Amino acid sequence: MIKDNNSKADHTKKLIIEQTILLMKETDGNIELLTIRSIAARAHVGVGLINHYFESKKKLIEICVQTMIGGVVHSFKLEKSDGMKPIDMTKHVAMQVADFLMENKQISKVSILGDMKNPKEKDNSIDTALGFAYCMSGGQNPKKYMKKAFYLLSILQEAFLRKDVLVQNIGVDFYDKKQRDCYIEEIIDIIIGGEVCNT
């Protein structure tokens, strides 16, 4: 009987998370438009059940965002392209990550701040850093590059979180893809070595 109750509870939690993610996608990540009532109606459960399983809308949204971002992190193209140098592969993937952040601002902000507030040994930020380390090493010895990968991750996350004042602070418009890409190239060149991109 206990096993059946646990599997029913797990199924209900999964359903609530799935429906919340769908609602988030429908609102283009604008989590301000989501209410516990709209989530409950969409999942065909009572409001009390959502509060029972997740405690608050904020916690539910954080779980959903981490789930969404986790899937995206693994989808970035980390495989070694023919003849692509590790530094170029790192730039390519870092630009993909920055593009995703800018296309999904609300969701990305929740994910980054969630990882900062509740860091784990294995969270979406660390998974992204591992991806950068894999690129930097050319797939040979990622652990050796984790410190540099973490530098890159930290700079990228900070630039994204400060995107609205970055142009005033350091002269880079993070909303402009060309400037953003050049900034990423410059950072990677400084971290790994190479020429500095001039705009």
Short mmCIF file of C-alpha atoms in Angstrom, two decimals:
data_model
loop_
_atom_site.label_atom_id
_atom_site.label_comp_id
_atom_site.label_asym_id
_atom_site.label_seq_id
_atom_site.Cartn_x
_atom_site.Cartn_y
_atom_site.Cartn_z
CA MET A 1 0.00 0.00 0.00
CA ILE A 2 2.83 2.44 0.88
CA LYS A 3 4.54 1.67 -2.43
CA ASP A 4 1.34 2.50 -4.36
CA ASN A 5 0.96 5.79 -2.48
CA ASN A 6 4.61 6.70 -3.23
CA SER A 7 4.27 5.90 -6.93
CA LYS A 8 1.00 7.88 -7.09
CA ALA A 9 2.66 10.82 -5.34
CA ASP A 10 5.68 10.62 -7.69
CA HIS A 11 3.35 10.48 -10.70
CA THR A 12 1.41 13.53 -9.44
CA LYS A 13 4.61 15.51 -8.78
CA LYS A 14 5.90 14.63 -12.24
CA LEU A 15 2.59 15.69 -13.80
CA ILE A 16 2.66 19.03 -11.95
CA ILE A 17 6.25 19.68 -13.07
CA GLU A 18 5.46 18.73 -16.70
CA GLN A 19 2.39 20.98 -16.83
CA THR A 20 4.24 23.86 -15.18
CA ILE A 21 7.02 23.56 -17.76
CA LEU A 22 4.45 23.64 -20.57
CA LEU A 23 2.84 26.76 -19.07
CA MET A 24 6.27 28.39 -18.74
CA LYS A 25 6.97 27.70 -22.41
CA GLU A 26 3.56 29.10 -23.41
CA THR A 27 4.31 32.33 -21.53
CA ASP A 28 7.81 32.58 -23.08
CA GLY A 29 9.36 32.05 -19.66
CA ASN A 30 7.49 34.93 -18.06
CA ILE A 31 6.99 33.28 -14.68
CA GLU A 32 5.13 36.34 -13.35
CA LEU A 33 2.16 35.20 -15.45
CA LEU A 34 1.99 31.83 -13.70
CA THR A 35 -0.17 31.31 -10.65
CA ILE A 36 -0.61 28.27 -8.42
CA ARG A 37 -4.26 28.23 -9.56
CA SER A 38 -3.35 28.14 -13.26
CA ILE A 39 -0.82 25.38 -12.63
CA ALA A 40 -3.33 23.38 -10.55
CA ALA A 41 -6.00 23.75 -13.23
CA ARG A 42 -3.59 22.67 -15.95
CA ALA A 43 -2.44 19.60 -13.96
CA HIS A 44 -6.02 18.81 -12.81
CA VAL A 45 -5.03 18.84 -9.13
CA GLY A 46 -5.98 20.94 -6.15
CA VAL A 47 -4.01 24.02 -5.12
CA GLY A 48 -3.37 22.41 -1.72
CA LEU A 49 -1.65 19.46 -3.36
CA ILE A 50 0.85 21.73 -5.11
CA ASN A 51 1.59 23.50 -1.83
CA HIS A 52 1.90 20.12 -0.09
CA TYR A 53 4.43 18.74 -2.59
CA PHE A 54 6.39 21.91 -3.43
CA GLU A 55 5.73 24.32 -0.51
CA SER A 56 5.54 27.38 -2.77
CA LYS A 57 5.25 28.55 -6.37
CA LYS A 58 8.85 29.77 -6.16
CA LYS A 59 10.18 26.30 -5.23
CA LEU A 60 8.10 24.64 -7.96
CA ILE A 61 9.36 27.12 -10.57
CA GLU A 62 12.98 26.55 -9.46
CA ILE A 63 12.58 22.78 -9.85
CA CYS A 64 11.00 23.23 -13.29
CA VAL A 65 13.69 25.66 -14.44
CA GLN A 66 16.50 23.37 -13.26
CA THR A 67 14.83 20.48 -15.12
CA MET A 68 14.51 22.54 -18.32
CA ILE A 69 18.04 23.94 -18.19
CA GLY A 70 19.48 20.52 -17.36
CA GLY A 71 18.07 19.17 -20.62
CA VAL A 72 19.40 22.14 -22.58
CA VAL A 73 22.91 21.94 -21.08
CA HIS A 74 23.24 18.38 -22.33
CA SER A 75 22.00 19.39 -25.79
CA PHE A 76 24.83 21.87 -26.50
CA LYS A 77 27.10 20.50 -29.18
CA LEU A 78 30.12 19.31 -27.23
CA GLU A 79 31.36 16.77 -29.73
CA LYS A 80 34.69 17.57 -31.37
CA SER A 81 34.22 18.87 -34.89
CA ASP A 82 36.68 17.79 -37.59
CA GLY A 83 39.82 19.84 -37.27
CA MET A 84 38.29 22.32 -34.80
CA LYS A 85 40.83 23.47 -32.23
CA PRO A 86 39.80 23.25 -28.56
CA ILE A 87 39.81 27.05 -28.22
CA ASP A 88 37.46 27.40 -31.22
CA MET A 89 35.18 24.64 -29.92
CA THR A 90 35.05 26.42 -26.53
CA LYS A 91 34.11 29.70 -28.20
CA HIS A 92 31.43 27.98 -30.27
CA VAL A 93 29.81 26.32 -27.24
CA ALA A 94 30.12 29.43 -25.02
CA MET A 95 28.36 31.47 -27.70
CA GLN A 96 25.58 28.85 -27.83
CA VAL A 97 25.20 29.08 -24.06
CA ALA A 98 25.07 32.90 -24.18
CA ASP A 99 22.50 32.79 -27.00
CA PHE A 100 20.33 30.44 -24.94
CA LEU A 101 20.61 32.72 -21.89
CA MET A 102 19.51 35.74 -23.93
CA GLU A 103 16.67 33.87 -25.66
CA ASN A 104 15.38 32.58 -22.29
CA LYS A 105 16.15 35.46 -19.94
CA GLN A 106 13.63 34.78 -17.17
CA ILE A 107 14.24 31.04 -17.02
CA SER A 108 18.02 31.47 -17.20
CA LYS A 109 18.01 34.05 -14.40
CA VAL A 110 16.04 31.72 -12.12
CA SER A 111 18.45 28.86 -12.90
CA ILE A 112 21.63 30.86 -12.30
CA LEU A 113 20.37 32.47 -9.11
CA GLY A 114 19.04 29.10 -7.92
CA ASP A 115 22.49 27.54 -8.38
CA MET A 116 24.14 30.49 -6.61
CA LYS A 117 21.69 30.38 -3.72
CA ASN A 118 21.75 26.59 -3.38
CA PRO A 119 25.03 25.36 -4.88
CA LYS A 120 25.38 21.63 -5.33
CA GLU A 121 28.32 19.48 -6.30
CA LYS A 122 26.43 18.63 -9.50
CA ASP A 123 24.04 21.36 -10.68
CA ASN A 124 23.36 23.06 -14.02
CA SER A 125 26.18 25.57 -13.55
CA ILE A 126 28.73 22.84 -12.85
CA ASP A 127 27.40 20.79 -15.78
CA THR A 128 27.95 23.82 -18.03
CA ALA A 129 31.47 24.29 -16.65
CA LEU A 130 32.17 20.60 -17.32
CA GLY A 131 31.04 21.14 -20.91
CA PHE A 132 33.43 24.08 -21.24
CA ALA A 133 36.25 21.99 -19.71
CA TYR A 134 35.53 19.20 -22.19
CA CYS A 135 35.86 21.69 -25.05
CA MET A 136 39.00 23.31 -23.63
CA SER A 137 40.68 19.92 -23.30
CA GLY A 138 39.60 18.74 -26.74
CA GLY A 139 37.84 15.89 -24.93
CA GLN A 140 41.11 14.56 -23.49
CA ASN A 141 41.28 15.52 -19.82
CA PRO A 142 38.38 17.82 -18.82
CA LYS A 143 39.16 17.77 -15.06
CA LYS A 144 42.49 19.46 -15.78
CA TYR A 145 40.61 22.46 -17.22
CA MET A 146 37.86 22.81 -14.59
CA LYS A 147 39.36 25.90 -12.97
CA LYS A 148 39.56 27.75 -16.30
CA ALA A 149 36.11 26.49 -17.26
CA PHE A 150 34.75 27.84 -13.98
CA TYR A 151 36.36 31.24 -14.71
CA LEU A 152 34.53 31.29 -18.04
CA LEU A 153 31.24 30.19 -16.50
CA SER A 154 31.44 32.82 -13.74
CA ILE A 155 32.23 35.65 -16.15
CA LEU A 156 29.46 34.59 -18.54
CA GLN A 157 26.86 34.31 -15.77
CA GLU A 158 27.86 37.66 -14.26
CA ALA A 159 27.73 39.38 -17.68
CA PHE A 160 24.28 37.89 -18.29
CA LEU A 161 22.94 38.96 -14.88
CA ARG A 162 24.34 42.48 -15.46
CA LYS A 163 23.24 42.65 -19.10
CA ASP A 164 21.09 45.77 -18.57
CA VAL A 165 24.00 47.86 -17.23
CA LEU A 166 26.95 46.14 -18.89
CA VAL A 167 27.24 48.68 -21.70
CA GLN A 168 27.52 51.50 -19.11
CA ASN A 169 29.93 49.50 -16.94
CA ILE A 170 32.34 47.98 -19.46
CA GLY A 171 31.13 49.15 -22.89
CA VAL A 172 29.69 45.80 -24.04
CA ASP A 173 26.06 45.57 -25.18
CA PHE A 174 25.20 41.97 -24.23
CA TYR A 175 21.94 42.27 -26.19
CA ASP A 176 23.91 42.73 -29.41
CA LYS A 177 25.01 39.28 -30.62
CA LYS A 178 28.08 40.59 -32.43
CA GLN A 179 29.34 42.43 -29.33
CA ARG A 180 28.41 39.50 -27.10
CA ASP A 181 30.28 37.02 -29.30
CA CYS A 182 33.34 39.27 -29.45
CA TYR A 183 33.28 39.65 -25.65
CA ILE A 184 33.13 35.86 -25.28
CA GLU A 185 36.03 35.42 -27.72
CA GLU A 186 38.08 37.97 -25.80
CA ILE A 187 37.38 36.31 -22.44
CA ILE A 188 38.27 32.85 -23.79
CA ASP A 189 41.42 34.19 -25.42
CA ILE A 190 42.45 35.69 -22.07
CA ILE A 191 41.63 32.51 -20.14
CA ILE A 192 43.08 29.99 -22.63
CA GLY A 193 45.43 32.22 -24.65
CA GLY A 194 45.33 33.78 -28.08
CA GLU A 195 44.50 37.00 -29.89
CA VAL A 196 42.12 39.59 -28.41
CA CYS A 197 39.03 40.40 -30.48
CA ASN A 198 38.69 44.10 -31.36
CA THR A 199 35.31 45.73 -32.03
#
